[in-house]
XYZ file of C-alpha atoms in Angstrom:
700
model
C -12.070 71.955 38.440
C -14.328 73.513 41.051
C -17.287 72.147 42.975
C -20.809 72.405 41.535
C -22.405 75.736 42.300
C -19.137 77.464 41.606
C -18.668 76.271 38.012
C -20.639 74.440 35.340
C -17.643 72.302 34.421
C -18.060 68.535 34.820
C -15.623 67.137 37.374
C -13.110 64.688 35.969
C -14.235 61.807 38.172
C -17.775 62.135 36.783
C -16.755 62.327 33.122
C -17.559 58.655 32.413
C -21.245 59.059 33.297
C -23.956 59.497 30.684
C -26.099 62.678 30.860
C -28.846 61.141 33.027
C -26.351 59.526 35.405
C -24.451 62.815 35.640
C -27.601 64.780 36.455
C -28.434 62.295 39.198
C -24.913 62.325 40.638
C -24.677 66.139 40.790
C -28.223 66.773 42.000
C -28.547 69.070 45.012
C -30.373 68.441 48.276
C -34.001 68.459 47.074
C -35.678 65.022 47.192
C -34.482 62.905 44.271
C -36.037 59.770 42.764
C -33.816 57.863 40.328
C -35.759 55.363 38.223
C -32.979 52.972 37.257
C -34.026 50.486 34.607
C -32.458 47.033 34.504
C -28.781 47.182 33.519
C -28.603 51.000 33.435
C -25.701 51.401 35.855
C -27.618 52.024 39.051
C -24.743 51.102 41.364
C -22.314 53.248 39.371
C -24.657 56.228 39.566
C -25.308 55.881 43.281
C -21.614 55.441 44.097
C -20.726 58.553 42.105
C -23.504 60.504 43.829
C -22.061 59.615 47.227
C -18.573 60.543 45.987
C -19.889 63.866 44.682
C -21.489 64.658 48.022
C -18.220 63.953 49.835
C -16.231 65.998 47.307
C -18.692 68.855 47.813
C -17.931 68.960 51.526
C -20.398 66.532 53.092
C -18.912 64.724 56.064
C -18.986 60.958 55.266
C -20.169 60.308 58.834
C -23.352 62.242 58.020
C -24.218 59.967 55.067
C -26.508 56.968 55.487
C -26.558 54.463 52.618
C -29.294 51.832 52.871
C -29.283 48.726 50.687
C -31.038 45.374 50.843
C -28.029 43.071 51.124
C -24.721 43.163 52.948
C -22.904 42.501 49.677
C -24.578 45.426 47.920
C -23.578 47.808 50.710
C -19.986 46.555 50.716
C -19.716 46.867 46.932
C -21.199 50.366 46.975
C -18.784 51.582 49.655
C -15.860 49.911 47.869
C -16.691 51.872 44.721
C -17.063 55.134 46.634
C -13.666 54.521 48.223
C -12.156 53.779 44.812
C -13.639 56.917 43.225
C -12.638 59.281 46.025
C -9.106 57.865 46.157
C -8.466 59.363 42.698
C -9.503 62.910 43.627
C -6.883 65.605 43.804
C -6.717 68.596 46.105
C -8.379 70.802 43.487
C -11.385 68.526 43.230
C -12.527 68.496 46.856
C -13.342 71.154 49.389
C -11.638 69.250 52.197
C -9.088 66.567 51.294
C -9.465 65.008 54.758
C -13.013 63.958 53.836
C -11.874 61.667 51.007
C -9.340 59.723 53.044
C -10.032 56.004 53.303
C -10.605 56.285 57.046
C -13.189 59.028 56.463
C -15.073 57.124 53.764
C -15.397 54.148 56.097
C -17.363 56.324 58.495
C -20.320 56.226 56.067
C -23.231 54.415 57.702
C -23.795 51.758 55.063
C -25.798 48.554 55.304
C -29.241 47.049 55.187
C -32.261 48.567 56.892
C -32.010 45.904 59.574
C -28.266 46.235 60.186
C -28.563 50.030 60.394
C -31.467 49.640 62.805
C -29.446 47.267 64.967
C -26.467 49.635 65.199
C -28.571 52.724 65.876
C -30.751 50.994 68.463
C -27.725 49.769 70.404
C -26.438 53.325 70.461
C -29.657 55.271 71.034
C -32.324 52.725 71.964
C -32.151 53.758 75.627
C -34.047 56.912 74.634
C -37.165 54.756 74.236
C -36.323 52.305 77.023
C -34.672 49.583 74.934
C -31.893 47.580 76.610
C -28.720 47.872 74.469
C -27.606 44.258 75.034
C -30.413 42.664 73.043
C -29.810 39.673 70.793
C -31.487 39.137 67.446
C -33.469 36.059 66.478
C -33.606 34.681 62.972
C -36.851 33.459 61.475
C -36.486 29.908 62.768
C -35.904 31.108 66.316
C -38.856 33.486 66.078
C -41.083 30.603 64.994
C -39.875 28.491 67.916
C -40.536 31.259 70.423
C -44.023 31.739 69.012
C -44.586 28.016 69.352
C -43.519 28.090 73.003
C -45.961 30.929 73.623
C -48.650 28.942 71.839
C -47.983 25.961 74.121
C -48.065 28.181 77.198
C -51.482 29.498 76.164
C -52.608 25.906 75.451
C -53.860 26.869 72.030
C -55.116 23.912 69.973
C -52.753 22.305 67.529
C -55.305 20.386 65.535
C -58.731 21.741 66.403
C -60.180 23.933 63.656
C -56.864 24.147 61.832
C -55.196 26.651 64.161
C -52.359 28.126 62.092
C -48.909 26.579 62.345
C -46.016 28.540 63.848
C -44.710 29.666 60.443
C -48.111 31.027 59.443
C -48.479 32.744 62.823
C -45.154 34.491 62.273
C -46.190 35.501 58.737
C -49.371 37.075 60.103
C -47.502 38.883 62.868
C -44.835 40.130 60.462
C -47.340 41.424 57.924
C -49.160 43.373 60.654
C -45.882 45.017 61.666
C -44.521 45.762 58.206
C -47.760 46.977 56.659
C -48.806 48.784 59.857
C -52.267 47.275 59.445
C -54.440 45.887 62.227
C -54.851 42.151 62.635
C -58.481 41.891 61.359
C -57.600 43.599 58.078
C -54.462 41.503 57.577
C -56.406 38.300 58.194
C -59.216 39.331 55.880
C -56.892 40.298 53.034
C -54.093 37.744 53.297
C -55.134 34.913 55.638
C -58.945 34.584 55.414
C -58.853 30.946 56.595
C -57.499 32.197 59.946
C -60.258 34.733 60.655
C -61.952 32.494 63.228
C -58.745 32.512 65.296
C -58.435 36.302 65.453
C -58.872 36.668 69.229
C -56.520 33.779 70.025
C -53.908 35.127 67.617
C -54.096 38.460 69.419
C -53.432 36.681 72.730
C -50.542 34.786 71.166
C -48.904 37.904 69.757
C -49.233 39.737 73.076
C -47.486 36.912 74.917
C -44.870 36.673 72.162
C -43.973 40.356 72.499
C -43.917 40.122 76.309
C -41.622 37.100 76.148
C -39.237 38.853 73.777
C -39.028 41.852 76.074
C -38.427 39.627 79.111
C -35.638 37.749 77.352
C -34.122 40.875 75.740
C -34.442 39.484 72.228
C -35.670 41.157 69.059
C -36.881 39.638 65.815
C -36.372 41.155 62.366
C -39.611 43.103 62.517
C -38.782 44.529 65.945
C -35.652 46.166 64.557
C -37.707 48.237 62.132
C -40.523 48.793 64.621
C -38.229 50.175 67.327
C -36.195 52.218 64.838
C -39.399 53.819 63.600
C -40.472 54.523 67.171
C -37.075 56.041 67.916
C -37.164 58.180 64.759
C -40.687 59.358 65.645
C -39.630 60.223 69.197
C -38.684 63.884 69.583
C -35.336 63.182 71.227
C -34.507 60.360 68.811
C -35.461 62.424 65.777
C -33.228 65.239 66.997
C -30.267 62.854 67.321
C -30.763 61.396 63.840
C -31.213 64.752 62.103
C -28.085 66.074 63.750
C -26.149 63.003 62.700
C -27.420 62.407 59.144
C -27.836 65.083 56.484
C -27.819 62.750 53.466
C -29.798 59.516 53.196
C -29.627 57.336 50.086
C -31.842 54.274 49.653
C -31.175 51.580 47.074
C -33.902 49.259 45.703
C -36.627 51.572 46.952
C -39.273 49.539 45.134
C -38.657 46.746 47.662
C -39.432 48.806 50.766
C -42.493 48.180 52.923
C -44.819 50.629 54.650
C -42.811 50.597 57.887
C -39.527 51.316 56.089
C -41.165 54.209 54.242
C -42.392 55.559 57.584
C -38.858 55.396 58.988
C -37.555 57.472 56.079
C -40.409 59.955 56.474
C -39.523 60.415 60.150
C -35.837 60.829 59.290
C -36.498 63.248 56.394
C -39.976 64.769 56.782
C -39.479 67.180 53.871
C -37.204 64.907 51.823
C -34.255 67.310 51.958
C -31.098 65.260 51.462
C -33.078 62.123 50.544
C -32.232 60.085 47.427
C -34.270 57.019 46.478
C -33.097 54.691 43.720
C -35.149 51.875 42.283
C -37.291 50.550 39.468
C -41.027 50.131 39.857
C -40.848 47.583 37.025
C -38.836 45.292 39.313
C -41.075 45.409 42.398
C -41.617 41.679 43.048
C -41.582 41.156 46.804
C -45.136 41.782 47.978
C -45.007 38.390 49.730
C -42.461 40.066 52.037
C -44.884 42.985 52.529
C -43.007 45.238 50.068
C -45.294 47.627 48.226
C -44.801 49.184 44.807
C -46.847 52.154 46.041
C -43.796 53.530 47.864
C -41.888 54.226 44.655
C -44.950 55.135 42.598
C -46.092 57.677 45.211
C -42.643 59.061 46.111
C -43.207 62.369 44.224
C -46.501 62.822 46.123
C -44.949 61.943 49.473
C -42.123 64.428 48.917
C -43.310 67.517 47.000
C -40.588 69.106 44.917
C -39.088 65.727 43.976
C -36.930 65.642 40.866
C -37.365 62.405 38.916
C -34.505 61.207 36.720
C -34.908 58.070 34.602
C -31.828 56.061 33.631
C -32.621 54.530 30.239
C -29.301 53.623 28.627
C -28.895 49.904 29.195
C -25.351 48.503 29.379
C -26.359 44.860 29.765
C -28.611 43.664 26.961
C -28.724 43.899 23.194
C -31.427 46.023 21.575
C -33.528 43.083 20.320
C -33.898 41.837 23.886
C -34.800 45.330 25.097
C -37.408 45.721 22.348
C -39.268 42.719 23.770
C -38.847 43.595 27.444
C -39.903 47.211 26.861
C -43.125 45.954 25.291
C -43.765 43.536 28.159
C -43.546 46.231 30.843
C -45.382 48.789 28.695
C -48.528 46.723 29.325
C -48.347 47.583 33.048
C -51.372 49.443 34.374
C -49.280 52.046 36.247
C -45.581 52.848 36.048
C -42.902 55.505 35.850
C -42.306 55.765 32.103
C -38.944 54.795 30.667
C -37.755 53.231 27.417
C -34.540 51.266 27.704
C -32.078 51.429 24.806
C -28.626 50.045 24.117
C -25.579 50.892 22.027
C -24.459 47.257 22.029
C -26.102 46.592 18.683
C -29.251 44.665 17.738
C -27.989 41.215 18.702
C -29.861 37.930 18.317
C -33.644 37.899 18.179
C -35.141 36.452 21.395
C -36.739 33.036 20.881
C -40.087 31.673 21.981
C -40.083 27.883 21.892
C -43.203 25.752 22.096
C -42.275 22.256 23.221
C -44.348 19.099 23.077
C -44.077 18.519 26.833
C -41.749 18.989 29.814
C -39.312 16.362 28.551
C -39.036 18.139 25.206
C -38.521 21.420 27.050
C -35.624 19.895 29.010
C -34.152 18.405 25.843
C -34.231 21.742 24.036
C -32.735 23.652 26.971
C -29.865 21.184 27.350
C -29.164 21.123 23.611
C -28.962 24.919 23.456
C -26.840 25.146 26.610
C -24.315 22.651 25.292
C -24.350 24.386 21.912
C -23.546 27.714 23.579
C -20.789 26.018 25.567
C -19.209 24.750 22.359
C -19.351 28.346 21.100
C -17.303 29.499 24.095
C -20.032 30.527 26.546
C -19.193 28.947 29.911
C -21.925 27.147 31.816
C -21.586 29.758 34.577
C -22.631 32.400 32.069
C -25.892 30.575 31.343
C -28.974 30.368 33.527
C -32.351 28.662 33.561
C -35.007 30.656 35.403
C -38.412 29.547 36.675
C -41.323 30.887 38.734
C -41.364 28.233 41.461
C -38.632 25.974 42.818
C -40.407 22.733 41.833
C -40.559 23.828 38.185
C -36.965 22.679 37.717
C -37.349 19.126 39.053
C -37.607 17.444 35.640
C -34.714 19.511 34.327
C -32.546 18.658 37.356
C -33.071 14.959 36.700
C -32.219 15.375 33.018
C -29.053 17.322 33.838
C -28.041 14.584 36.257
C -28.471 11.926 33.563
C -26.309 13.983 31.180
C -23.695 14.589 33.906
C -24.003 18.376 33.565
C -23.043 20.115 36.847
C -25.368 22.810 38.161
C -26.163 24.879 41.228
C -29.623 25.942 42.233
C -30.467 29.200 43.960
C -33.498 29.440 46.181
C -32.868 26.514 48.576
C -31.951 26.274 52.249
C -29.675 29.059 53.402
C -26.398 28.161 55.035
C -27.265 29.489 58.506
C -30.618 27.720 58.464
C -28.928 24.307 58.600
C -29.331 22.541 61.929
C -25.646 22.095 62.802
C -24.781 25.735 62.106
C -27.761 26.931 64.161
C -26.568 24.674 66.996
C -23.121 26.257 67.051
C -24.500 29.791 66.792
C -26.773 29.059 69.771
C -23.755 28.607 72.078
C -22.527 32.087 71.152
C -25.992 33.583 71.540
C -26.502 32.099 74.998
C -23.119 33.386 76.163
C -24.012 36.823 74.792
C -27.504 36.820 76.347
C -28.164 34.105 78.995
C -31.871 35.037 78.942
C -32.201 33.870 75.328
C -34.338 30.789 75.997
C -34.493 29.620 72.387
C -30.702 29.392 72.157
C -30.540 27.753 75.589
C -33.236 25.219 74.780
C -31.516 24.256 71.528
C -28.267 23.559 73.377
C -29.776 21.676 76.305
C -31.851 19.208 74.271
C -28.703 18.221 72.379
C -27.314 16.742 75.582
C -28.000 13.087 76.442
C -30.402 12.693 79.363
C -32.018 16.127 78.970
C -35.481 16.225 77.477
C -37.797 19.154 76.898
C -39.167 19.288 80.463
C -35.711 19.231 82.109
C -34.491 21.843 79.637
C -37.455 24.079 80.496
C -36.762 23.770 84.265
C -33.075 24.592 83.802
C -33.954 27.660 81.738
C -36.424 28.765 84.403
C -33.572 28.578 86.954
C -31.358 30.626 84.670
C -34.046 33.263 84.207
C -34.796 33.466 87.943
C -31.093 34.088 88.612
C -31.125 36.903 86.012
C -28.886 34.985 83.654
C -26.112 33.776 85.993
C -24.772 30.398 84.981
C -24.016 29.757 88.677
C -27.678 28.788 88.922
C -26.805 25.493 87.217
C -23.997 24.554 89.595
C -26.255 22.749 92.019
C -27.976 20.591 89.413
C -27.014 16.940 89.484
C -26.638 15.747 85.878
C -27.456 12.158 84.846
C -24.680 9.655 84.352
C -24.481 10.304 80.624
C -23.608 13.954 81.393
C -20.998 13.505 84.115
C -18.276 14.918 81.874
C -20.277 16.964 79.370
C -22.155 19.092 81.916
C -19.138 20.553 83.766
C -17.475 21.117 80.386
C -20.546 23.013 79.180
C -20.563 25.280 82.246
C -16.853 25.898 81.837
C -17.330 26.741 78.148
C -20.229 29.132 78.764
C -18.409 30.940 81.578
C -15.314 31.262 79.419
C -17.335 32.675 76.516
C -19.253 35.008 78.803
C -16.048 36.314 80.407
C -14.290 36.807 77.069
C -17.283 38.709 75.721
C -17.522 40.915 78.814
C -13.805 41.743 78.781
C -13.542 41.983 75.002
C -10.814 39.368 74.996
C -9.816 37.078 72.138
C -11.547 36.827 68.783
C -14.795 35.434 67.408
C -12.925 32.733 65.533
C -11.347 31.510 68.790
C -14.806 31.393 70.405
C -16.158 29.289 67.535
C -13.156 26.989 67.758
C -13.793 26.424 71.469
C -17.485 25.720 70.828
C -16.663 23.396 67.939
C -14.349 21.281 70.112
C -17.158 20.771 72.627
C -19.897 20.349 70.039
C -18.311 17.918 67.548
C -18.981 14.740 69.625
C -22.633 15.828 69.951
C -22.788 16.462 66.215
C -21.536 12.946 65.450
C -24.210 11.390 67.663
C -27.036 13.636 66.422
C -26.668 14.011 62.641
C -25.694 12.033 59.596
C -22.857 13.071 57.284
C -20.821 14.538 60.144
C -17.610 15.234 58.130
C -19.408 17.580 55.706
C -21.143 19.357 58.576
C -17.862 19.795 60.446
C -16.368 21.300 57.296
C -19.207 23.863 57.313
C -18.310 24.797 60.894
C -14.631 25.139 59.989
C -15.608 27.504 57.182
C -17.695 29.517 59.608
C -14.687 29.674 61.926
C -12.585 30.979 59.028
C -15.018 33.712 58.050
C -15.316 34.852 61.693
C -11.711 36.089 61.658
C -12.707 39.404 60.095
C -15.250 40.321 62.814
C -14.183 42.570 65.658
C -16.743 41.371 68.187
C -19.057 38.458 68.846
C -22.007 40.826 68.895
C -21.132 42.134 65.441
C -20.706 38.588 64.117
C -24.028 37.379 65.501
C -25.866 40.434 64.244
C -24.520 40.259 60.716
C -24.874 36.494 60.399
C -28.487 36.734 61.543
C -29.550 39.739 59.493
C -27.749 38.942 56.255
C -26.343 35.394 56.299
C -24.467 33.780 53.419
C -26.820 31.835 51.205
C -24.511 28.840 51.023
C -21.000 27.664 51.750
C -20.066 29.002 48.314
C -20.197 32.490 49.791
C -17.655 31.521 52.439
C -13.884 31.689 51.849
C -13.362 28.169 50.596
C -13.325 26.356 47.298
C -16.799 25.228 46.214
C -17.265 21.483 46.119
C -18.266 21.631 42.472
C -16.772 21.398 39.043
C -14.940 24.514 37.949
C -17.867 25.268 35.626
C -21.539 24.715 36.340
C -24.951 25.774 35.053
C -27.107 28.149 37.101
C -30.672 27.166 37.987
C -32.641 29.799 39.853
C -36.073 30.984 40.805
C -36.776 34.377 39.277
C -36.901 35.975 42.719
C -33.402 34.707 43.520
C -32.103 35.901 40.143
C -32.957 39.547 40.702
C -29.851 41.707 40.466
C -27.915 39.066 38.512
C -27.174 38.694 34.807
C -25.949 36.039 32.376
C -24.896 35.855 28.752
C -27.661 33.377 27.953
C -30.971 32.984 29.801
C -33.706 30.371 29.418
C -37.067 31.126 31.033
C -39.046 27.886 31.289
C -42.727 27.100 31.859
C -43.970 30.362 30.319
C -47.581 29.206 30.462
C -50.570 30.641 32.275
C -50.809 28.924 35.636
C -47.037 28.988 35.982
C -46.277 32.505 34.751
C -48.393 34.041 36.174
C -48.748 31.526 38.984
C -52.307 30.277 39.336
C -52.303 31.348 43.014
C -51.344 34.912 42.083
C -54.200 35.909 39.804
C -56.791 36.805 42.412
C -56.439 40.558 41.984
C -55.193 43.115 39.490
C -52.303 43.959 41.854
C -51.159 40.336 41.933
C -51.262 40.024 38.150
C -49.272 43.241 37.778
C -46.582 41.893 40.099
C -46.434 38.659 38.104
C -45.918 40.771 34.960
C -43.028 42.548 36.681
C -41.600 39.189 37.738
C -41.620 37.978 34.127
C -39.944 41.236 33.102
C -37.214 40.709 35.698
C -36.560 37.223 34.332
C -36.200 38.434 30.744
C -33.969 41.395 31.599
C -31.321 39.107 33.129
C -30.099 38.203 29.612
C -27.155 39.953 27.978
C -26.984 38.367 24.521
C -29.387 35.429 24.245
C -32.916 35.107 25.591
C -35.104 32.032 25.164
C -38.602 31.658 26.603
C -40.112 28.168 26.591
C -43.575 26.675 27.052
C -44.520 22.987 27.172
C -47.673 22.458 25.141
C -48.783 19.512 27.288
C -48.406 18.690 30.956
C -48.840 14.995 31.815
C -50.320 13.658 35.043
C -49.270 10.126 35.949
C -51.187 7.837 38.288
C -51.706 4.136 38.928
C -54.741 3.828 36.726
C -53.929 5.964 33.699
C -50.611 7.300 32.526
C -51.704 9.395 29.580
C -53.783 12.094 31.228
C -52.653 15.543 30.228
C -53.686 19.161 30.037
C -52.953 21.657 27.288
C -51.230 24.841 28.312
C -51.855 28.401 27.221
C -49.094 30.850 26.370
C -48.477 33.265 29.215
C -50.801 36.242 28.979
C -47.747 38.507 29.177
C -46.771 37.567 25.611
C -49.715 38.623 23.430
C -49.376 38.298 19.628
C -47.960 41.811 19.167
C -45.059 40.966 21.497
C -44.628 37.445 20.139
C -44.162 39.000 16.711
C -40.884 40.486 17.982
C -39.569 37.005 18.821
C -38.417 34.075 16.731
C -41.109 31.444 17.230
C -39.961 27.838 16.987
C -41.094 24.442 18.140
C -39.439 21.380 19.619
C -40.821 17.886 19.632
C -44.117 18.831 17.978
C -45.626 17.164 14.957
C -46.827 19.273 12.086
C -50.389 18.590 13.144
C -49.957 20.108 16.575
C -51.463 23.291 15.262
C -50.248 26.086 17.496
C -46.547 25.843 16.900
C -44.672 24.131 14.144
C -41.460 24.479 12.261
C -38.796 26.993 13.106
C -39.570 30.493 12.036
C -43.172 30.844 13.052
C -46.534 29.369 13.888
C -48.038 26.775 11.564
C -51.087 28.162 9.782
C -52.789 25.015 8.549
C -55.978 24.753 6.460
C -58.958 24.598 8.846
C -61.607 24.222 6.153
C -61.752 20.438 6.521
C -62.134 20.741 10.289
C -65.014 23.181 9.859
C -66.711 20.848 7.396
C -66.486 17.960 9.886
C -67.902 20.057 12.691
C -70.759 21.228 10.474
C -71.901 17.627 10.081
C -72.663 17.544 13.820
C -75.682 19.786 13.311
C -76.576 18.771 9.791
């Protein structure tokens, strides 16, 4: 075998790819857009493309692989390592390049983690201090709130936006690169009257961050873009990276697209992989325009569509292809499968929400009896509250389940407390971390905490500034212990001594008495901290640990190295957004009625409706063998005066009759007189002549 360009023979390690995957893997350096439909082997294709580049002589250290989750990056690099480990001397130009140590020099990670690493290394070129710490969303909100208090902005007058809304506005300005008036007009019209005050707030917020040497998520992208646009920074990046591959390109925002444009102005060496049909994150400022306009942005782009689906049966694909074919604008593709026709997808009209729950549970238990584990079955819904009735029903039937889309592990109060100790030791100017620690202590309120932090800032972050403070009686032991702990952590970090796990253990010993006095259910919370201590073993530095835990934290303790506190088998409940990238043998999509799918708050524009269509498509394409879509016919509204008020639902507009005809239409809990849906096998077509005769009597 010889390398491409020297022979037309297909290398052995690429022989398992289908023709489209192979063409993508062996593509040259011209800009490449891979439209990877759901279940078409996107990760396999991208991993083989990286392996091909290495085999062709590209230094792994010159490859940047950008993904949207830490797990995706790790899995991609694991596959590249596995592929290259099988290559023989005759299959690579330089065998040293495919060694495990060489492959690990690939710059792989999320946009934010890559930005963090590159800014620490090269940020000085634009005046950025390399010892910055990174705030998560909660910390960013708190810092904004402190700035709001400092400016004495009203908290109740004229509905001044809350801290979370303020951060959303700020973030959308940064990520869309749009000015504040336009962002307010388009996304937050109720905040237009506060435009000038919001501008003041954001100015103070940015000044405070700079003073404290902290960055938020948006800053990482903003400064990376500035560095890439800077002549000296651009020169460094172009010398370092000759190949850039971006996964899930449909989920990028305007700022991320600008970063890539600065890194690869002509697109040479750039590969973008994604699916415009799965662009569903506009609420995070992602724009489908990036992937739709990629060929325009990079002239000479080759577009390769992956259409062979390895996940779903053909009957499911027939329906999903028709759903996305209704999109107003898209990169054309037609998914197909060799897995056989499979079962016909079902559309079930239920009498009400209770009947919907009953049908879902019956089918889930039926599948379980047929050998399909609960873990291989999922119930998907548009909004988190849509599953409340089902959760109650599952509880009554003693059916275990987990729900995706709730509070993330590192957003819990006790974990944030512990992390704050590490952050303050890493950056003593981080006032949010310091404030969180100080107010935990008995006898220290907000005003005392603020004065102590002022002292720390005036001393340029030396903990000696607190030596002269006389603590109240309740702190006679805790205060000296705190100073000792912080100095120990600071010294260990400066000298590079010990491990992150040891630091967490030291913090946990000090913190546990405070935890017991502050929160309920202390044993479970302490167990969380022990799990965090266990996972910290694999991190080389505290800075690395804090960065990764902030930018891409585990969603729950289930992602940590410990046994989940659940039955060995459990049903999956998930919002559609949280289900993206996952798959199950059997999928139930509930509440497929207009107002829910699409959401009634997402029908204000054609763009919003198109995204809701894509969201529905994502939900349906999660299914491997069985797909069921359900709609309650009636929704009941209970109150003290009347308990029988209800509204009739309408089938989601994304399933018009021509698509419904491809599905088995059944009913559950409906009487034969319900009209729209009746017995299994199709809609009831009753005789309406009598009804027309009765109506005619109304006008004689």
